[in-house]
PDB file of C-alpha atoms in Angstrom:
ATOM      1  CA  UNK A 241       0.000   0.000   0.000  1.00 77.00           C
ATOM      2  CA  UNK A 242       1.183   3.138  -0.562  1.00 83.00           C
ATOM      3  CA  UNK A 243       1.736   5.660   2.629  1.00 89.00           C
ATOM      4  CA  UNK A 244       3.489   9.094   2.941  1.00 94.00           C
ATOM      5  CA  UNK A 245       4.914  10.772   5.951  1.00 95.00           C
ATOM      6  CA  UNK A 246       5.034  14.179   7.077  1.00 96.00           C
ATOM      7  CA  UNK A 247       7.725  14.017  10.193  1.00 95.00           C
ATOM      8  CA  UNK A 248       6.777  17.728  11.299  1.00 96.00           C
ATOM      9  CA  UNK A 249       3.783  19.003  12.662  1.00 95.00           C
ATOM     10  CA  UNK A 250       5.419  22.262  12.097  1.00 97.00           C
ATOM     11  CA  UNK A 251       8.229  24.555  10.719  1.00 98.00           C
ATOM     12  CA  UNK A 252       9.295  27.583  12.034  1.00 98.00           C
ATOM     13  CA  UNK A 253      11.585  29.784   9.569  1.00 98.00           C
ATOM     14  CA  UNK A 254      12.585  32.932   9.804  1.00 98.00           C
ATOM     15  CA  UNK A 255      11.460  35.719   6.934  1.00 97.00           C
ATOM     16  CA  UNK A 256      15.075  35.562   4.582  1.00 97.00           C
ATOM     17  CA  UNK A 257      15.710  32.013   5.662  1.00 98.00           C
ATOM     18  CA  UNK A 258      15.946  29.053   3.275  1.00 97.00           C
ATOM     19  CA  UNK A 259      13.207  26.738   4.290  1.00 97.00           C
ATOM     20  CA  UNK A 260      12.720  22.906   4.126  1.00 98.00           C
ATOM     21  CA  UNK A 261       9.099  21.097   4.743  1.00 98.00           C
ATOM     22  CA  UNK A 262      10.368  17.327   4.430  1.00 98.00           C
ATOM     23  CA  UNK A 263       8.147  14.282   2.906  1.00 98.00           C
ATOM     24  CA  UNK A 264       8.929  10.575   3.140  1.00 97.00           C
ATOM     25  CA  UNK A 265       6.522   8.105   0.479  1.00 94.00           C
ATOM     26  CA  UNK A 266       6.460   4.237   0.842  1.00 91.00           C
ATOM     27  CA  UNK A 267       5.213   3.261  -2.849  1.00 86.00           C
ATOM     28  CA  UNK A 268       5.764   0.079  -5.076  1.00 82.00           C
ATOM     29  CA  UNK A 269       7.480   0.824  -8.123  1.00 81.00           C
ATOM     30  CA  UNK A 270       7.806   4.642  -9.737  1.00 82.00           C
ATOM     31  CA  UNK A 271       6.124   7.238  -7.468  1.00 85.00           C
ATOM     32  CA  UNK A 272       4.113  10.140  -8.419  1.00 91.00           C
ATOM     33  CA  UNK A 273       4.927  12.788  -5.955  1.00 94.00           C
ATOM     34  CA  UNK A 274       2.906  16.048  -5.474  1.00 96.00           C
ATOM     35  CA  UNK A 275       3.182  18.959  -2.939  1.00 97.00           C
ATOM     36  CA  UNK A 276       0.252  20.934  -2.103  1.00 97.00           C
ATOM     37  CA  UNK A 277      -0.352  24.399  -0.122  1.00 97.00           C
ATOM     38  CA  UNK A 278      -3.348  25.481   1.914  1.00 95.00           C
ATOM     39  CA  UNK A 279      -4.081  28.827   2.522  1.00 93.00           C
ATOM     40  CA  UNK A 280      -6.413  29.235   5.572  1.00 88.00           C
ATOM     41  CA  UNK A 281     -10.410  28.262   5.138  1.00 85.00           C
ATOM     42  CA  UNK A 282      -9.056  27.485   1.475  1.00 89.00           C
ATOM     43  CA  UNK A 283      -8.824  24.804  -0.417  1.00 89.00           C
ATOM     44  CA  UNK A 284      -5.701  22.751  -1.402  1.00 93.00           C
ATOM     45  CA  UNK A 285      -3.531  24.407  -4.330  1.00 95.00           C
ATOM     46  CA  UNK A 286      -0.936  22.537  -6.126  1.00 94.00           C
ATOM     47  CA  UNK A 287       2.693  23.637  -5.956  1.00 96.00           C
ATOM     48  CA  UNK A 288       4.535  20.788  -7.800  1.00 95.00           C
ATOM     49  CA  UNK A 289       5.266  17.301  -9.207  1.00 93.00           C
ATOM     50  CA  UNK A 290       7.752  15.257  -9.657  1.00 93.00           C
ATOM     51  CA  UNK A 291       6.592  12.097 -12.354  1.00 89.00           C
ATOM     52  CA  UNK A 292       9.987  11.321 -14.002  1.00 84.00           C
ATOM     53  CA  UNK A 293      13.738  12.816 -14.966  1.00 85.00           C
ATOM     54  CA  UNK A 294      15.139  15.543 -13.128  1.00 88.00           C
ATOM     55  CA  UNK A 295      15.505  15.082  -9.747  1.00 91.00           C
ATOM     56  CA  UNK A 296      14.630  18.551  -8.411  1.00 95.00           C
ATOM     57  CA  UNK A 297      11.827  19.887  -9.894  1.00 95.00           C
ATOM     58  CA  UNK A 298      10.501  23.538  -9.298  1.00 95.00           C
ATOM     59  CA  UNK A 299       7.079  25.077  -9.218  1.00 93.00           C
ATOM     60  CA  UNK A 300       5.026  27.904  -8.314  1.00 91.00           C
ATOM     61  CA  UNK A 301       5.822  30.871  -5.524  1.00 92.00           C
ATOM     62  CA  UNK A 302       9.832  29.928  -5.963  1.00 95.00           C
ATOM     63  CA  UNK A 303       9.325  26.480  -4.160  1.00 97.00           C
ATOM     64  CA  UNK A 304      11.286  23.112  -5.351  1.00 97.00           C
ATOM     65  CA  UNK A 305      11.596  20.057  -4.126  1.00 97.00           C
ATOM     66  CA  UNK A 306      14.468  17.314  -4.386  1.00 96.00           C
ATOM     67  CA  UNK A 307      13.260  13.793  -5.400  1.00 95.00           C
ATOM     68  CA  UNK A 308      15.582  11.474  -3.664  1.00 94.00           C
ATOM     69  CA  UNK A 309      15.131   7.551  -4.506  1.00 92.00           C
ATOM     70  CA  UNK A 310      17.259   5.833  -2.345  1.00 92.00           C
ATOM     71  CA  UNK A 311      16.164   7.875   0.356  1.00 94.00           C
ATOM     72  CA  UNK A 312      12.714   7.710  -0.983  1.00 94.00           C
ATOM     73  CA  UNK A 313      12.123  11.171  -0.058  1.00 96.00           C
ATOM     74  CA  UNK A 314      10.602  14.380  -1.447  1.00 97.00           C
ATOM     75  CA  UNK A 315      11.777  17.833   0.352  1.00 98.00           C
ATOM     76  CA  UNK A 316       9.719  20.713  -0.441  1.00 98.00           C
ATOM     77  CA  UNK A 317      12.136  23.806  -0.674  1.00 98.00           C
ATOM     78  CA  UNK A 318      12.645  27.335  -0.780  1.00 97.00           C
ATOM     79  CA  UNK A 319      16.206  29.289  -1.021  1.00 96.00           C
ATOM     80  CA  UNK A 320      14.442  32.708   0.890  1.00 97.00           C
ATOM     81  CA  UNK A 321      11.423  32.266   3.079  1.00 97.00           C
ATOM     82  CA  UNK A 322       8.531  34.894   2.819  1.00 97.00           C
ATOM     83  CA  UNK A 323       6.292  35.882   5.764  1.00 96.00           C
ATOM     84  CA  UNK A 324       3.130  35.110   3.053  1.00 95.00           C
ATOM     85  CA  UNK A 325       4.290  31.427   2.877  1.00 96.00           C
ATOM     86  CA  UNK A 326       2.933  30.641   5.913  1.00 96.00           C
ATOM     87  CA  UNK A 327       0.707  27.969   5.469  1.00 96.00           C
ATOM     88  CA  UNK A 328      -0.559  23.936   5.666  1.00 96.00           C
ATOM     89  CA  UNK A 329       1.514  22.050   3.693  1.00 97.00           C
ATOM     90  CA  UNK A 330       0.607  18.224   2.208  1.00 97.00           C
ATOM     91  CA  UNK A 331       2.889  15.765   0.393  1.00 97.00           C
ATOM     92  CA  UNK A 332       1.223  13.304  -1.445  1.00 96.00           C
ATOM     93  CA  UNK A 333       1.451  10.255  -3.925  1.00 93.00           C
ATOM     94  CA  UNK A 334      -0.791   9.022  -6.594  1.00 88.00           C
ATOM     95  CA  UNK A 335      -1.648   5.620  -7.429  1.00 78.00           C
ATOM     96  CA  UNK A 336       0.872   4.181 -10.306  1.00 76.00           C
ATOM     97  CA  UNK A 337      -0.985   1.643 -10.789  1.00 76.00           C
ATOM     98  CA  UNK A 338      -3.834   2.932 -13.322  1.00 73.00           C
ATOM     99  CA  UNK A 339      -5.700   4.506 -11.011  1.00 79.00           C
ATOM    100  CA  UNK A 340      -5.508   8.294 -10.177  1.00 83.00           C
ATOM    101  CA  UNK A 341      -6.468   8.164  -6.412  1.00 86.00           C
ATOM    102  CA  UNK A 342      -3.714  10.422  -4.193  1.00 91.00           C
ATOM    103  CA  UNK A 343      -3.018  10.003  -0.730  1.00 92.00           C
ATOM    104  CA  UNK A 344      -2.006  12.823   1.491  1.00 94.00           C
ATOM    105  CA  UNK A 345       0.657  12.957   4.368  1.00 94.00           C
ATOM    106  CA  UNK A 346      -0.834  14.478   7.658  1.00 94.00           C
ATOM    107  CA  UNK A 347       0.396  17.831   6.865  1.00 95.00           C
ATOM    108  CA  UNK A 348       2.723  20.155   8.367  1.00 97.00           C
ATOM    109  CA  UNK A 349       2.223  23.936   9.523  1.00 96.00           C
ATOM    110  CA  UNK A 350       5.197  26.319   8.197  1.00 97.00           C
ATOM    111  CA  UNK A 351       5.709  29.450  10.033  1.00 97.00           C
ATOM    112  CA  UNK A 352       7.706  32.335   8.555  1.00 97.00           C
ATOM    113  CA  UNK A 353       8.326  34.637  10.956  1.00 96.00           C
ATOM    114  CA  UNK A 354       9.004  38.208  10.246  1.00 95.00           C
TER     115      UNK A 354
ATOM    116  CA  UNK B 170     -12.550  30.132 -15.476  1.00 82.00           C
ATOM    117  CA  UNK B 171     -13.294  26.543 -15.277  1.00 81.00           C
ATOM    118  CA  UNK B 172     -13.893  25.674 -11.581  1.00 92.00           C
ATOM    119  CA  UNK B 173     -14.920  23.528  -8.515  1.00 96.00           C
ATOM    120  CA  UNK B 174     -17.852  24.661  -6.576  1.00 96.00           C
ATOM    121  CA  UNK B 175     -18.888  22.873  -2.836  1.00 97.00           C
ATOM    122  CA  UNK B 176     -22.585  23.495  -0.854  1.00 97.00           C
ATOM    123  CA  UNK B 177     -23.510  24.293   1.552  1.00 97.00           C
ATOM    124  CA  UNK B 178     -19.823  26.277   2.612  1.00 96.00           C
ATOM    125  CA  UNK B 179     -21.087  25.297   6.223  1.00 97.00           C
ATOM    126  CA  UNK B 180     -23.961  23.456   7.457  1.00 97.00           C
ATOM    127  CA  UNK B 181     -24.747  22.182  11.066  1.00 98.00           C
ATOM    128  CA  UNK B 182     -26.945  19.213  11.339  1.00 97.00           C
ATOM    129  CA  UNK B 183     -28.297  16.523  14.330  1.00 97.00           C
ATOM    130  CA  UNK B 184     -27.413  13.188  15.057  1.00 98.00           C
ATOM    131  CA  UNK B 185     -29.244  10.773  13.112  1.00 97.00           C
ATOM    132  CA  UNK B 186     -30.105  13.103   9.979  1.00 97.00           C
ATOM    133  CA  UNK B 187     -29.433  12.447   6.129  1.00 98.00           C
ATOM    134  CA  UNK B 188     -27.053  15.072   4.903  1.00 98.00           C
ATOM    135  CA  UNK B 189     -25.592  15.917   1.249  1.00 98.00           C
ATOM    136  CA  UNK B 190     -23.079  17.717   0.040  1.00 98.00           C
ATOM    137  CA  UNK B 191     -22.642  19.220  -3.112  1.00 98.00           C
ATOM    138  CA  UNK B 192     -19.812  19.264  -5.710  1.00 98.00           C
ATOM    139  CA  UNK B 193     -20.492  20.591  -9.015  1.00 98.00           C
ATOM    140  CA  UNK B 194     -16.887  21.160 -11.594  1.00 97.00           C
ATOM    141  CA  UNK B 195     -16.635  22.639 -14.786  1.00 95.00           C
ATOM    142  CA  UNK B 196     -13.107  21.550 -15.903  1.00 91.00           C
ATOM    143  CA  UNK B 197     -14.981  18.740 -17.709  1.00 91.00           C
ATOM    144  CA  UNK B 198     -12.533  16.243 -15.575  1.00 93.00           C
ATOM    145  CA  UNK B 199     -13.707  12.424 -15.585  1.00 92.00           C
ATOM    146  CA  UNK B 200     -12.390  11.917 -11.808  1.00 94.00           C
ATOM    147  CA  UNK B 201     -13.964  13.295  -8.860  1.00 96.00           C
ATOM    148  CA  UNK B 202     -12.860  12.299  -5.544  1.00 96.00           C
ATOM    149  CA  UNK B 203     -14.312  13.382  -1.675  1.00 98.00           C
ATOM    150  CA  UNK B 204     -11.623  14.188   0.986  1.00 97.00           C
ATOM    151  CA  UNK B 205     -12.284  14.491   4.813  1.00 97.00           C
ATOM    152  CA  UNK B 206      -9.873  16.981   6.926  1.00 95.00           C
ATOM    153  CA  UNK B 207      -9.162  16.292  10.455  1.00 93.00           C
ATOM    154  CA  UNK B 208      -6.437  17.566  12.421  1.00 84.00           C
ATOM    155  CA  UNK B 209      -3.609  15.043  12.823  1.00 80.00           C
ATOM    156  CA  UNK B 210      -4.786  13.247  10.090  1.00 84.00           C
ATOM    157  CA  UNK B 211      -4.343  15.007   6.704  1.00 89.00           C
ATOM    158  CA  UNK B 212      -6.835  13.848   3.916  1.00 93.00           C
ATOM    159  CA  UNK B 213      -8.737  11.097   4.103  1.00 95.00           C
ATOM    160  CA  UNK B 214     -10.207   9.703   1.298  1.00 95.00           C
ATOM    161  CA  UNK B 215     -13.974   9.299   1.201  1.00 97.00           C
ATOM    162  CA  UNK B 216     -14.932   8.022  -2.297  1.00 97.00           C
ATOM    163  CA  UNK B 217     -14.243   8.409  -4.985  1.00 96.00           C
ATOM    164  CA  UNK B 218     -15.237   8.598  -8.959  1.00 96.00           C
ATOM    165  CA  UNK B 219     -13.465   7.848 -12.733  1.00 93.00           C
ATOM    166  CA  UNK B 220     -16.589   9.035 -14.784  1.00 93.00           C
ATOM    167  CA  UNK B 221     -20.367   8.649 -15.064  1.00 95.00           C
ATOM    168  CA  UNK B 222     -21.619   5.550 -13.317  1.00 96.00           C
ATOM    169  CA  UNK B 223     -18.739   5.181 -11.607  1.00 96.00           C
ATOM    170  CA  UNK B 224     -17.848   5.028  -7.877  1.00 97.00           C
ATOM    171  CA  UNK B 225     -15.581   3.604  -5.532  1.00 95.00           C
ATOM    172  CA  UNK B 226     -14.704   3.447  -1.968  1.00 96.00           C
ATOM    173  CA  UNK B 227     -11.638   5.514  -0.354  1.00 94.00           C
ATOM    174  CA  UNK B 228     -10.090   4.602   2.982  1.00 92.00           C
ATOM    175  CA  UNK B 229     -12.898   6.125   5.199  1.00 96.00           C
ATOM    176  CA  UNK B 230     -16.313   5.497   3.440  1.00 97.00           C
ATOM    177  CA  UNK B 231     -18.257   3.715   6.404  1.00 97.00           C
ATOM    178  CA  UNK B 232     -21.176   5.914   6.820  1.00 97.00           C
ATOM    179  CA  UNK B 233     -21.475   8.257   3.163  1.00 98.00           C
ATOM    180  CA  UNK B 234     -22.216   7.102  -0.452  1.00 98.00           C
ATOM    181  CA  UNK B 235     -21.916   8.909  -3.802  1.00 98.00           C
ATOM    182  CA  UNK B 236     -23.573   8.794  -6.754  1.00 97.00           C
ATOM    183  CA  UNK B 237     -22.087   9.893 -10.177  1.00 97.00           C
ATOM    184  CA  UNK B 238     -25.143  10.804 -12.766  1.00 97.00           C
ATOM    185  CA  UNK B 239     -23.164  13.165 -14.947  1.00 97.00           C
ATOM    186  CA  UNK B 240     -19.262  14.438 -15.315  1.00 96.00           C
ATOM    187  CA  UNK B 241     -19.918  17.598 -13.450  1.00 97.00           C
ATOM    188  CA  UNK B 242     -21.308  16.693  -9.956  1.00 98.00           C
ATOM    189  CA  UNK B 243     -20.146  14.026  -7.627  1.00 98.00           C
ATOM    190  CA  UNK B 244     -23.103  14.881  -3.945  1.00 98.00           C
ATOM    191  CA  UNK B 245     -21.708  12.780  -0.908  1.00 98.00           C
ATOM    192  CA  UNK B 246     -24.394  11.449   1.078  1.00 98.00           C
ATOM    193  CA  UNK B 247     -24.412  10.738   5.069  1.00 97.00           C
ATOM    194  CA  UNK B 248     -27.029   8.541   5.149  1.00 95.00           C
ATOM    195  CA  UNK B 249     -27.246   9.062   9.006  1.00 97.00           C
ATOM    196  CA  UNK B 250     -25.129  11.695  10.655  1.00 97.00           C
ATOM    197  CA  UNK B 251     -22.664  11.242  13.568  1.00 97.00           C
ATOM    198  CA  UNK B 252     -21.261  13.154  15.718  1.00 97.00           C
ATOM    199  CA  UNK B 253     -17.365  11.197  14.358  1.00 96.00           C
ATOM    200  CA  UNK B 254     -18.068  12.642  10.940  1.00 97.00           C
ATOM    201  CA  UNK B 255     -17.773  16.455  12.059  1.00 97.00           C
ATOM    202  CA  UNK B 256     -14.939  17.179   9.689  1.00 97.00           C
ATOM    203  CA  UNK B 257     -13.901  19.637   6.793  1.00 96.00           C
ATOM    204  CA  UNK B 258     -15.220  17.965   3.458  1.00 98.00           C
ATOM    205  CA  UNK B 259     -13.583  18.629   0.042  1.00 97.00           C
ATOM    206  CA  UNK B 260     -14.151  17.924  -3.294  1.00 97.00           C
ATOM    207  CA  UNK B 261     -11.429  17.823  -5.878  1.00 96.00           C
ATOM    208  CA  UNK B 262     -10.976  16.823  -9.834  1.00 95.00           C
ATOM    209  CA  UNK B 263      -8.486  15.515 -12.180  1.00 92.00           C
ATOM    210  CA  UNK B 264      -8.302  14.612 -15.721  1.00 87.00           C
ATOM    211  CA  UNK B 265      -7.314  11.368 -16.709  1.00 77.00           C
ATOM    212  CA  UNK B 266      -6.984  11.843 -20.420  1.00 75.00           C
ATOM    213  CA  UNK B 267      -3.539   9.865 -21.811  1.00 62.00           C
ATOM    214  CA  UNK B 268      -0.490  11.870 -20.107  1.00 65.00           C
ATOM    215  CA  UNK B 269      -1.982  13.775 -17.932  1.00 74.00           C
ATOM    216  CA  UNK B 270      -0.092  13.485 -14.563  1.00 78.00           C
ATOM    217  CA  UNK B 271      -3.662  13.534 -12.166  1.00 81.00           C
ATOM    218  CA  UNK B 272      -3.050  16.718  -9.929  1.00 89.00           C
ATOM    219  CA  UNK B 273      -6.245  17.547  -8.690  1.00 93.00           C
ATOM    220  CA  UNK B 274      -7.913  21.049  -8.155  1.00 94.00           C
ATOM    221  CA  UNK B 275      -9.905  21.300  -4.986  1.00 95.00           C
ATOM    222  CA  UNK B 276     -12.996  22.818  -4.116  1.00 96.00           C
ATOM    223  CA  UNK B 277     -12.933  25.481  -1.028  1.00 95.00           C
ATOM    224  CA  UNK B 278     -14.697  23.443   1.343  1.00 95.00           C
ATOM    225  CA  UNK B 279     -17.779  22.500   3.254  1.00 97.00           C
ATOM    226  CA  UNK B 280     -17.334  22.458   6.544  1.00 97.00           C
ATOM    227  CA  UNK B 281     -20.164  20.208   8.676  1.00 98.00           C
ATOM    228  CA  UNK B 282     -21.223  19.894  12.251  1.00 97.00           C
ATOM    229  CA  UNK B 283     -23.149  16.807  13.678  1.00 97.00           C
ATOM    230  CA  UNK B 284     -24.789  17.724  17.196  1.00 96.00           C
TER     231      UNK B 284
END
């Protein structure tokens, strides 16, 4: 079964600051990774995927995140934190196995603190 | 703009009482899927849907059905309200035509109360 894990309830960063948001997945075979933002009573907005080739793949509001196989990892990443990044973040991975259903880590709460 | 429109936004209901929510899209995407939002646990996934006719059950669909009559809505039904499925409900879509990579675009929410 696929699974993904968010180890950290919560980031604090301060405003300037490079900031990391880190993702584990547990997936058979080639992983379809996805970050997703949420914005207070919003919904979910996506940031980025990574499907196949280059291992660090960016996407929108100057995030990235490093695809790391052996690790089986996906860090979300920013070189300069803003205070209007603060906000629910959710890794997730879709089924690669002809379906499209997408399962979501528990989340984790970035701070950016001015 | 295409988009993805949830009702009610909030809605407060008794133990015991049938309850729908509403999920209508206009981005003419074939799957439709229902998410519930609970802290500490992320999204959960309800049911979910890969066209007209279709539906299927997610991780957590004790308790709510679906019923997919046409592409653009996807209702979730709680056939008899607890007080366990006070939660944050979204709806999302994604298009599975060949090579698309299935990131989904979410509604904004309905968020329900069971007293």
């Amino acid at each position: 079964a696929q699974s993904v894990a968010q180890p950290e309830d919560q980031v604090n960063v301060a405003e300037g600051n490079p900031l990391t948001v880190k993702c584990t997945y547990s997936v058979s075979g080639n992983p379809y990774l996805f970050w997703y933002v949420q914005y207070p009573n919003r919904g979910l907005q996506f940031l980025l995927k990574y499907i196949t080739g280059d291992n660090l793949v960016k996407g929108s509001y100057g995030f990235e995140a490093e695809f790391n196989k052996s690790q089986t990892s996906f860090h979300l990443k920013k070189p300069s934190a803003l205070v209007s990044d603060s906000a629910l973040y959710f890794c997730a991975v879709r089924d690669n196995t002809g379906g499209f259903k997408t399962i979501f880590g528990a989340g984790t709460r970035l701070f950016v603190k001015a | 703009d295409a988009e993805i429109t949830q009702s009610p936004r909030h809605k407060i209901t008794e133990t015991g009482r049938q309850v729908t929510l509403a999920c209508h899209q206009t981005w003419n995407h074939n799957n439709m899927f229902w998410y519930r939002q609970d802290l500490g646990h992320g999204l959960r996934l309800i049911h979910y849907s890969y066209g007209v006719q279709d539906t299927n059950k997610g991780e957590v669909s004790d308790g709510y059905s679906v019923s997919r009559s046409n592409t653009e809505d996807l209702p979730l039904t709680l056939e008899s309200a607890a007080s366990s499925q006070t939660s944050v409900y979204f709806c999302a879509s994604s298009d599975r035509r060949q090579g698309q990579t299935g990131e989904l675009f979410f509604g904004e929410g309905s968020r329900l109360t069971v007293l």
